[in-house]
Amino acid sequence: MATTVRRTVLTLLAAPLGAPNPLPALRPLDETHTLDERAKRDLPKDMARQIGYEPLRTVLPVQLLDGYGRERTPTAVDAVVIENERLCATVLPGLGGRIHSLHHKPTGRELLYRNPVLQPADFALNGAWFSGGIEWNIGATGHTTLACAPLHAALVPAPDGGVMVRLWEWERLRDLPFQVDLWLPADSDFLHVGVRIRNPHERPAPVYWWSNIAVEEHESTRVLAPADEAFHFGYERSLRRVPVPVHGGVDRSYPLRSEYPADYFYDVPVGARKWIAALDAEGHGLVQTSTDTLRGRKLFLWGSGRGGRRWQQWLTEPGTPGYAEIQAGLARTQLEHVRLDAEGEFSWLESYGPLAADPAVVHGDDWRAALAEAETRLAGALPRADVDVAYRAWLPFADAEPGERLATGSGWGALEVLRAGYKLPGTPFDEATLGDEQSPWRELLATGLLPTPRKVVPPGPSLVAPHWRDMLETAPAEPLTEYHLGVAQWHAGDLAQAVRSWERGLRLAPSRWPLLRCLAVADQHGEHTVRAAERYAEAFDDLCAERRDDGEAWTAATAALGREAIEALLDAGRTAEARGVWDRLLPAVRRRGRFRLLDARLLIAENRADEARTIFTEGFEVADLREGAEILGEVWAELTDDRLPDAYDYRMRPQE
């Protein structure tokens, strides 16, 4: 059977993403994988240097996705199936290019954890993310902002004379184009994945990449990687070297033997073959290997404790197995960013397929013997030299122009190519993909003027890269231009100038609330709590006066600004004003779990603890609860000394 590629439609239970949050993401990045300076002292110097290399301040220019809920309905999802007589890969180009399923036909085994639902949760850098399959994480430490976004997809010639599927997009956090080529040779048990990241700019760029593979997790599941030590991150914001597989008296290569969620970044020797595998009680499972550029390997486990189990239930549905993640990245840890020189590129090849090993050896007490057994079986199934040969065979095809289009991504890459005239063989960003979001920026590029919207609407997304900031600085100082300029200046770290731009815009702005909200965030950053609360109150008043309807855009703006305003007013001790904001929220917004929690906080501030306790008793779900967030436990502790109910326990670390 020759390799075939076909389109199909899956029907999955899915919760809609909702509208993007229209408020620019000015606040510092809310990412759990951070270290303080003291924690870096004992790390290898190259690792510490890369951990400190251009960390993100915010997720600008990307918008936050926090408008989803928990109500799932059968939903049609476009998919692309790549298949030969031995392997069948199902890809979701509209959801970050995720590989949803990897089915091995001869054994009838699903090699991945295939989530039966699409339930967004607040794990991506910009919010919405879902679990399962193989995802491509690019940008900065954390899950990619493209987790729930469409990628461009097309057929291209494969090195063996067949066809392969190319996925590509413009990654906006670092302003870099990338591609993922999925190549399944005829009669092969292994799916090859060629990845290329290019830096078309005249300056170096920080690069982050981790391929994230979800695998089913059972009591007997063991994860193997060629290392005797790992760097452990346990959500206490520390990174320390530990032995592998046993530390603290527990064999951590079995994910369910740990109690709390944790990352283990394996310290794979420089000359060793790069691979990682997850094997079951019978010695069967998935193996991932690559060329040496992709040097890092990692195990993420949820553990067997209450919080980890609760998260697993949250991300899928009852009755489904749990999962662990095995991962592969450019650096040793996910806290690092790697320098890519101006006009340079990184490329490598990954391979995914089944592995069968002697269960008595891979589950034995001798770690070195288990690794040797797995590596010997891998060498028999896919020799290391064959991966290098496949990489060299793929490279000349990386520039091949796409043929039949399978899916369309965003227009942001087309805007950048239009601006700078980049030549990017193999990854065309056609002008036809430019849409409404890019339209005002295209006009700024052509005329030097940022157009004023024809009707009253929340402002669209800002652009913050240096070249766009320069254009905004030379454009006429209209209120909307000053708004976007201030966002770009804030992103660049020029906070004082950002405030001056927003204040200038405010003087003549017909729509004041976007500028007032930006100034309120600046006040919070400067610890001017009372002034921030006052500006938030004024901004919400202005939005309510301006709001035209209860459609998706205005509802998203009201919910986002209302939430921030209530929290700022509570921080300033202005409980009555906070309640006033709550009362003007749309009824559908007040019913959301996030706002039920806000109501409980308001009731506590109003000395109505019994009513706040009733909210917990009646039950609610905060759909956009952030990974690592402890707010549910903190509010509960204000009400009672009783044990936090299981339904609200998402703690990822031991209590202090």
XYZ file of C-alpha atoms in Angstrom:
656
model
C 0.000 0.000 0.000
C 1.442 3.353 -1.021
C 1.207 6.209 1.464
C -2.023 8.160 1.059
C -3.210 11.498 2.357
C -6.907 12.279 2.629
C -9.132 14.800 4.318
C -11.810 13.739 6.745
C -14.039 15.168 9.446
C -14.014 13.929 13.032
C -16.937 14.417 15.369
C -15.663 15.206 18.860
C -17.298 16.570 21.972
C -15.905 20.104 22.123
C -16.410 23.298 24.101
C -16.361 26.379 21.837
C -13.325 28.648 22.207
C -15.353 31.854 22.431
C -14.196 35.281 21.318
C -10.622 36.433 22.038
C -10.145 38.747 24.991
C -9.976 42.233 23.409
C -7.857 43.744 26.214
C -4.151 43.793 25.301
C -2.128 41.359 27.419
C -0.077 43.992 29.279
C 0.410 42.018 32.462
C 3.568 39.997 33.162
C 3.578 36.486 31.811
C 1.708 34.077 34.084
C 3.936 31.058 33.565
C 4.658 28.513 36.296
C 8.076 27.557 34.915
C 10.082 30.444 36.343
C 13.113 30.637 38.619
C 14.523 33.374 40.807
C 18.164 34.354 40.438
C 19.277 32.352 43.469
C 17.908 29.168 41.926
C 20.247 29.601 38.919
C 23.492 29.629 40.917
C 24.027 25.888 40.988
C 23.017 25.232 37.378
C 25.470 24.660 34.499
C 26.595 28.022 33.155
C 25.230 27.476 29.634
C 21.862 26.458 31.050
C 21.698 29.464 33.375
C 22.632 31.762 30.489
C 19.894 30.365 28.255
C 17.326 30.551 31.070
C 18.110 34.261 31.310
C 18.110 34.835 27.539
C 15.249 37.152 26.545
C 12.394 35.746 28.609
C 8.999 37.077 27.604
C 7.533 40.035 29.491
C 4.047 39.475 28.069
C 2.335 37.440 25.337
C 1.838 40.524 23.166
C 0.937 40.814 20.331
C -1.126 37.646 20.805
C -4.585 37.985 22.325
C -5.694 35.946 25.329
C -8.222 33.153 24.827
C -10.317 32.912 27.989
C -13.896 32.998 26.749
C -14.545 29.241 26.634
C -16.737 27.244 28.959
C -17.236 23.612 29.938
C -20.367 22.753 27.965
C -19.358 20.297 25.242
C -21.422 19.387 22.205
C -20.726 17.127 19.197
C -18.585 19.228 16.868
C -17.216 18.618 13.372
C -13.422 18.952 13.325
C -11.465 18.980 10.052
C -8.668 16.413 9.974
C -6.008 15.099 7.608
C -5.160 11.383 7.603
C -1.710 10.160 6.538
C -1.697 6.392 6.098
C 0.305 3.440 4.814
C -0.296 -0.261 5.403
C 1.331 -0.115 8.861
C 0.625 3.285 10.410
C -2.218 5.807 10.372
C -1.685 9.372 11.613
C -4.603 11.788 12.097
C -3.716 15.485 12.121
C -5.821 18.492 13.161
C -4.526 21.457 11.104
C -7.139 23.796 12.593
C -5.901 23.112 16.126
C -2.184 23.833 15.999
C -1.441 20.958 13.627
C -1.818 18.540 16.538
C -1.393 14.820 15.752
C -4.590 13.522 17.331
C -3.963 9.826 16.773
C -1.121 7.502 15.745
C -2.518 4.021 15.141
C -0.263 1.018 14.539
C -2.203 -1.351 12.295
C -0.333 -4.679 12.733
C -0.829 -4.638 16.514
C -4.057 -2.628 16.592
C -2.479 -0.293 19.157
C -3.086 3.429 19.583
C 0.384 4.784 20.347
C -0.786 8.127 21.779
C -3.200 9.276 24.431
C -6.138 10.194 22.217
C -8.401 12.564 24.105
C -12.068 11.914 23.218
C -12.972 15.548 23.963
C -11.681 18.993 23.051
C -11.885 20.818 26.356
C -9.971 24.100 26.446
C -8.109 24.830 29.672
C -5.795 27.650 30.730
C -2.438 26.006 30.039
C -1.197 27.773 26.902
C 0.788 30.978 27.143
C -2.311 32.834 25.946
C -4.888 30.638 27.652
C -6.798 27.986 25.726
C -5.095 24.605 25.309
C -6.260 20.998 25.287
C -4.590 17.716 26.161
C -3.728 14.679 24.063
C -1.757 13.701 20.982
C 1.446 15.357 19.766
C 1.668 19.151 19.841
C 4.331 21.472 18.473
C 5.375 24.042 21.089
C 7.207 27.047 19.680
C 7.694 30.577 20.979
C 8.663 30.665 24.641
C 8.576 28.577 27.799
C 5.108 27.062 28.007
C 2.452 25.676 25.684
C 2.338 27.509 22.367
C -0.106 30.321 21.654
C -0.981 28.329 18.515
C -2.408 25.377 20.472
C -5.966 26.177 19.355
C -5.125 28.155 16.216
C -5.291 27.117 12.549
C -2.086 26.439 10.633
C -1.546 26.523 6.899
C -1.415 22.992 5.476
C -0.701 21.585 2.023
C 0.667 18.607 0.155
C 4.326 18.679 -0.899
C 6.556 16.115 -2.611
C 8.156 13.591 -0.247
C 11.746 12.350 -0.546
C 10.599 8.827 -1.491
C 8.528 10.030 -4.450
C 5.247 10.133 -2.592
C 3.611 13.063 -0.812
C 3.913 14.546 2.645
C 1.867 17.062 4.592
C 3.393 20.449 5.351
C 2.135 22.609 8.226
C 3.420 26.173 8.543
C 2.728 29.474 10.288
C 4.236 32.724 11.509
C 4.976 32.477 15.231
C 4.179 35.947 16.570
C 5.845 35.970 20.001
C 9.270 35.795 18.350
C 8.258 36.877 14.806
C 9.571 33.680 13.205
C 8.183 31.444 10.444
C 8.322 27.678 10.964
C 7.230 24.500 9.233
C 6.460 20.919 10.208
C 6.648 18.291 7.437
C 4.893 14.991 8.150
C 6.376 12.208 6.034
C 5.297 8.568 6.253
C 7.373 6.411 3.899
C 5.635 3.436 2.327
C 5.827 0.267 4.477
C 7.346 2.214 7.388
C 6.410 1.816 11.056
C 7.719 5.331 11.736
C 6.279 8.724 10.966
C 9.070 11.180 10.155
C 8.624 14.820 11.136
C 10.914 17.404 9.580
C 10.951 20.728 11.434
C 12.490 24.018 10.325
C 12.520 27.375 12.120
C 13.872 30.354 10.180
C 15.011 33.784 11.323
C 14.553 36.177 8.388
C 15.559 39.222 10.439
C 18.868 41.072 10.642
C 19.079 40.413 14.372
C 19.393 37.199 16.402
C 16.235 35.704 17.889
C 15.523 33.537 20.936
C 14.008 30.189 19.938
C 12.029 27.635 21.909
C 10.786 24.249 20.707
C 9.377 21.231 22.506
C 7.452 18.425 20.832
C 4.947 17.305 23.443
C 3.679 13.697 23.246
C 0.803 12.499 25.417
C 0.833 8.748 26.168
C -1.627 6.649 28.128
C -0.644 6.214 31.755
C -1.244 3.053 33.790
C 0.287 1.650 36.957
C 2.784 -0.280 34.837
C 3.704 2.537 32.401
C 7.441 3.188 32.484
C 9.242 6.047 30.746
C 12.795 5.424 29.559
C 15.361 7.940 28.321
C 19.156 7.517 28.032
C 20.239 9.384 31.177
C 21.349 8.711 34.740
C 20.424 12.184 35.983
C 17.679 14.721 35.383
C 16.845 18.287 36.290
C 13.708 18.185 38.422
C 11.117 20.972 38.431
C 8.387 20.412 41.007
C 6.260 23.592 40.805
C 8.054 25.043 43.829
C 9.898 27.148 41.203
C 13.199 25.365 41.741
C 15.350 23.345 39.351
C 17.698 20.768 40.823
C 19.702 17.817 39.605
C 18.430 14.412 40.786
C 19.400 10.797 40.053
C 17.396 8.725 37.565
C 15.282 6.689 37.988
C 15.161 6.591 41.811
C 15.239 9.601 44.087
C 13.560 10.110 47.412
C 13.201 6.342 47.622
C 10.742 6.238 44.688
C 11.271 5.059 41.108
C 10.071 8.158 39.258
C 10.204 6.499 35.824
C 6.744 5.135 36.694
C 4.600 8.303 36.544
C 1.931 7.111 38.980
C 4.444 6.423 41.751
C 4.947 10.160 42.321
C 2.369 12.086 44.334
C 2.643 15.582 42.854
C 3.029 16.855 39.287
C 6.641 17.269 38.211
C 8.960 17.720 35.242
C 12.057 15.598 34.754
C 14.435 17.038 32.153
C 16.829 14.218 31.361
C 20.524 15.066 31.142
C 21.166 13.047 27.976
C 24.922 12.741 27.257
C 26.099 14.765 24.259
C 27.135 11.795 22.112
C 24.249 9.504 23.042
C 21.381 8.735 20.714
C 18.430 11.029 21.427
C 15.266 9.070 22.240
C 12.488 8.609 24.788
C 9.913 5.838 25.167
C 6.855 4.968 27.219
C 6.260 1.230 27.586
C 3.447 -0.766 29.216
C 3.514 -3.963 31.289
C 4.081 -6.050 28.151
C 6.978 -3.901 26.986
C 4.946 -2.269 24.196
C 4.531 1.438 23.562
C 5.708 4.515 21.702
C 9.252 5.644 21.032
C 10.355 9.044 19.776
C 13.849 9.642 18.403
C 15.515 12.405 16.418
C 18.649 13.837 14.947
C 20.945 15.351 17.558
C 19.846 18.996 17.174
C 16.788 18.131 19.266
C 18.896 17.383 22.342
C 16.435 17.610 25.259
C 14.133 14.891 26.609
C 11.548 15.247 29.350
C 8.896 13.404 31.341
C 5.952 15.338 32.725
C 3.793 13.448 35.186
C 0.619 14.412 36.998
C 1.266 12.040 39.881
C -1.244 10.113 41.940
C -2.243 12.894 44.371
C -5.589 14.638 44.567
C -4.566 17.697 42.546
C -3.015 15.760 39.686
C -5.954 13.378 39.471
C -8.366 16.317 39.492
C -6.538 17.997 36.617
C -6.665 14.773 34.606
C -10.441 14.580 35.087
C -10.762 18.273 34.229
C -9.010 17.900 30.880
C -11.035 14.956 29.598
C -14.110 13.031 30.744
C -14.850 10.287 33.332
C -13.858 6.765 32.394
C -10.896 7.684 30.203
C -7.344 6.714 31.152
C -4.891 9.239 32.449
C -1.827 10.364 30.567
C 1.770 11.409 30.989
C 3.824 13.474 28.563
C 7.139 12.539 27.005
C 8.791 15.448 25.243
C 11.742 16.474 23.105
C 13.255 19.951 22.823
C 16.045 22.147 21.536
C 17.533 22.742 25.002
C 18.008 20.564 28.073
C 15.114 22.225 29.905
C 11.978 24.134 28.975
C 13.118 27.179 30.895
C 15.762 27.918 28.243
C 15.694 29.823 24.965
C 18.314 29.144 22.290
C 19.908 31.873 20.169
C 19.228 31.692 16.434
C 21.534 33.972 14.462
C 20.287 36.577 12.019
C 19.112 35.013 8.747
C 19.854 31.568 10.179
C 17.739 28.477 10.683
C 17.372 25.400 12.860
C 16.208 22.120 11.342
C 15.986 18.516 12.472
C 14.074 15.280 11.924
C 11.986 13.421 14.494
C 10.586 9.900 14.162
C 7.613 8.392 15.977
C 6.640 4.725 16.034
C 6.004 1.550 18.028
C 8.572 -0.140 20.246
C 8.418 -3.672 21.649
C 10.961 -4.769 24.258
C 11.418 -7.595 26.769
C 9.104 -6.630 29.656
C 11.195 -8.470 32.231
C 14.192 -6.311 31.357
C 12.548 -2.930 30.810
C 10.633 -3.320 34.095
C 13.583 -4.786 35.975
C 15.570 -3.158 38.759
C 18.645 -2.604 36.558
C 18.139 0.818 34.934
C 21.145 0.490 32.642
C 19.928 -2.893 31.420
C 16.452 -1.488 30.777
C 17.926 1.352 28.718
C 20.190 -1.024 26.793
C 17.257 -3.314 25.984
C 15.100 -0.442 24.736
C 17.926 1.081 22.717
C 18.809 -2.281 21.146
C 15.191 -2.818 20.099
C 15.050 0.747 18.743
C 18.230 0.139 16.753
C 16.605 -2.935 15.240
C 13.418 -1.085 14.362
C 15.004 2.198 13.227
C 18.802 2.453 13.273
C 20.292 5.768 14.298
C 22.034 6.079 10.940
C 18.702 5.693 9.145
C 17.314 8.736 10.961
C 20.308 10.783 9.838
C 19.874 9.505 6.271
C 16.171 10.384 6.333
C 17.016 13.885 7.568
C 19.493 14.453 4.737
C 16.941 13.100 2.252
C 14.257 15.454 3.588
C 16.338 18.651 3.627
C 16.271 19.293 -0.161
C 12.475 18.991 -0.046
C 12.057 21.533 2.760
C 11.988 24.306 0.128
C 9.504 22.509 -2.139
C 6.542 24.719 -2.943
C 3.227 23.482 -1.553
C 0.722 21.978 -3.941
C -2.872 21.177 -3.026
C -3.913 23.282 -0.025
C -5.499 21.419 2.865
C -6.074 24.237 5.380
C -5.500 27.968 5.830
C -3.858 29.631 8.820
C -3.722 33.292 9.792
C -2.890 36.354 7.699
C -0.150 37.620 10.030
C 2.641 35.978 8.066
C 1.334 37.510 4.841
C 1.407 40.938 6.488
C 5.056 40.492 7.512
C 6.048 39.262 4.056
C 4.210 42.208 2.500
C 6.048 44.596 4.826
C 9.567 43.228 4.427
C 9.526 41.264 1.179
C 10.921 38.119 2.792
C 11.746 35.207 0.497
C 10.700 32.026 2.284
C 10.776 29.091 -0.137
C 8.446 26.316 0.907
C 6.289 28.412 3.221
C 4.340 30.958 1.160
C 2.308 33.517 3.062
C -0.086 34.637 0.351
C -1.731 38.072 0.312
C -5.047 36.272 -0.152
C -4.847 35.199 3.503
C -4.925 38.811 4.752
C -8.143 39.427 6.675
C -10.013 41.970 8.748
C -7.511 41.888 11.624
C -4.646 42.749 9.297
C -6.576 45.367 7.307
C -5.791 48.479 9.429
C -2.123 47.518 9.627
C -1.955 47.005 5.902
C -3.345 50.541 5.495
C -0.775 51.894 7.963
C 1.920 50.201 5.907
C 0.597 51.650 2.640
C -0.364 55.172 3.738
C 1.319 55.876 7.058
C -2.122 56.320 8.636
C -3.959 53.991 10.976
C -7.622 54.153 9.936
C -10.424 55.024 12.338
C -13.107 52.291 12.576
C -16.377 53.109 10.806
C -18.449 51.998 13.791
C -17.965 51.827 17.540
C -16.287 48.507 18.329
C -13.647 47.309 20.812
C -10.182 48.029 19.391
C -8.548 45.248 17.420
C -5.251 43.540 18.279
C -2.075 45.622 18.553
C 1.228 44.973 16.814
C 4.353 45.522 18.884
C 7.435 44.554 16.862
C 10.033 47.348 16.464
C 9.165 48.044 12.826
C 5.466 48.496 13.631
C 6.314 50.643 16.638
C 8.393 52.883 14.384
C 5.470 53.284 11.982
C 3.094 54.158 14.824
C 5.533 56.757 16.138
C 5.593 58.563 12.793
C 1.841 58.293 12.134
C -0.486 61.220 13.009
C -1.208 61.196 16.745
C -4.846 60.120 16.612
C -6.301 58.528 19.789
C -6.391 54.997 18.350
C -2.812 55.367 17.106
C -1.694 56.537 20.558
C -3.459 53.547 22.098
C -1.625 51.039 19.880
C 1.657 52.957 20.198
C 1.434 52.800 23.980
C 0.884 49.039 23.832
C 3.977 48.644 21.635
C 6.047 50.872 23.944
C 4.875 48.926 26.995
C 5.907 45.681 25.308
C 9.348 47.162 24.612
C 9.787 48.048 28.288
C 9.422 51.800 27.788
C 6.692 52.056 30.408
C 6.865 55.793 31.040
C 6.553 56.611 27.359
C 3.636 54.178 27.054
C 1.800 56.053 29.793
C 2.457 59.364 28.039
C 1.056 57.976 24.769
C -2.092 56.703 26.478
C -2.574 60.007 28.302
C -2.231 61.941 25.024
C -4.751 59.660 23.360
C -7.192 60.025 26.233
C -7.544 63.778 25.736
C -9.401 63.469 22.429
C -10.578 59.851 22.460
C -14.257 59.274 21.662
C -13.826 55.812 23.206
C -12.056 56.238 26.540
C -12.292 52.848 28.215
C -9.473 51.079 26.294
C -7.011 53.850 27.224
C -8.236 54.091 30.817
C -7.803 50.361 31.247
C -4.210 50.545 29.958
C -3.472 53.374 32.396
C -5.047 51.350 35.215
C -2.698 48.434 34.476
C 0.225 50.886 34.535
C -0.985 52.153 37.930
C -1.107 48.597 39.247
C 2.411 48.010 37.973
C 3.519 51.109 39.867
C 1.615 49.946 42.984
C -0.792 52.882 42.831
C -3.666 50.706 44.017
C -6.268 53.402 44.640
C -5.658 55.252 41.382
C -5.791 51.965 39.474
C -9.172 51.189 41.041
C -10.501 54.638 40.152
C -9.411 54.316 36.560
C -10.890 50.834 36.297
C -14.214 52.106 37.645
C -14.216 54.963 35.144
C -13.262 52.609 32.307
C -16.108 50.234 33.115
C -18.585 53.128 33.311
C -17.444 54.289 29.882
C -17.691 50.806 28.383
C -21.250 50.367 29.689
C -22.243 53.706 28.161
C -20.636 52.803 24.845
C -21.622 49.121 24.598
C -23.867 48.636 21.581
C -25.233 45.111 22.075
C -24.733 41.797 23.846
C -23.010 40.198 20.881
C -19.786 38.208 21.129
C -17.324 41.125 20.864
C -18.994 43.388 23.423
C -19.690 40.480 25.797
C -16.000 39.537 25.700
C -14.991 43.141 26.411
C -17.480 43.503 29.270
C -16.443 40.231 30.881
C -12.706 40.943 30.596
C -12.853 44.534 31.832
C -15.454 43.732 34.495
C -13.321 40.980 35.967
C -10.219 43.169 36.132
C -12.197 46.102 37.553
C -13.770 44.014 40.330
C -10.408 42.573 41.348
C -8.772 46.044 41.368
C -11.608 47.547 43.413
C -11.456 44.700 45.923
C -7.689 45.205 46.256
C -8.353 48.892 47.018
C -11.008 48.061 49.599
C -13.792 49.565 47.465
C -16.227 46.730 47.935
C -19.420 48.665 47.167
C -18.035 49.889 43.839
C -16.887 46.355 43.020
C -20.416 45.117 43.657
C -21.674 47.899 41.391
C -19.534 46.537 38.555
C -20.795 43.009 39.273
C -24.406 44.153 39.059
C -23.862 45.595 35.571
C -22.308 42.446 34.118
C -24.462 40.589 31.647
C -26.452 37.759 33.303
C -24.747 35.114 31.164
C -21.355 36.398 32.305
C -22.355 36.354 35.983
C -23.259 32.675 35.635
C -19.738 31.707 34.532
C -17.654 29.873 37.106
C -14.949 32.539 37.124
C -17.537 35.125 38.095
C -19.198 32.839 40.649
C -15.786 32.738 42.331
C -15.574 36.536 42.097
C -19.021 36.731 43.705
C -17.760 34.583 46.585
C -14.834 36.968 47.067
C -17.216 39.922 47.017
C -19.463 38.267 49.596
C -16.492 37.641 51.890
C -15.522 41.321 51.598
C -19.129 42.219 52.443
C -18.976 40.019 55.583
C -21.468 37.562 54.076
C -19.330 34.446 54.503
C -22.306 32.075 54.794
C -23.541 33.137 51.364
C -20.029 32.725 49.951
C -19.870 29.220 51.420
C -23.189 28.452 49.717
C -21.613 29.177 46.323
C -19.042 26.455 46.989
C -21.732 24.105 48.286
C -23.908 24.600 45.199
C -20.869 23.957 43.010
C -19.180 25.858 40.205
C -16.384 25.307 37.706
C -13.823 27.970 36.778
C -13.335 27.021 33.130
C -10.209 29.177 32.725
C -8.445 28.090 35.933
C -4.728 28.653 35.300
C -2.242 25.790 35.529
C -0.730 25.985 38.999
C -3.361 28.445 40.286
C -4.223 28.126 43.975
C -7.009 30.723 44.160
C -9.749 28.172 44.926
C -7.908 26.927 47.988
C -7.096 30.474 49.088
C -10.730 31.608 48.965
C -11.887 28.409 50.668
C -9.380 28.997 53.476
C -10.944 32.413 54.104
C -14.254 30.665 54.755
C -13.326 27.632 56.809
C -10.599 25.424 58.217
C -12.313 22.385 56.673
C -10.486 20.293 54.105
C -10.744 21.655 50.577
C -13.313 19.518 48.709
C -11.917 17.307 45.962
C -13.893 19.204 43.313
C -11.835 22.339 44.024
C -8.427 20.769 44.674
C -6.066 21.507 41.780
C -2.918 21.997 43.839
C 0.244 20.978 42.026
C 2.641 21.138 44.973
C 2.704 20.251 48.665
C 1.113 22.779 50.981
C 3.626 24.997 52.738
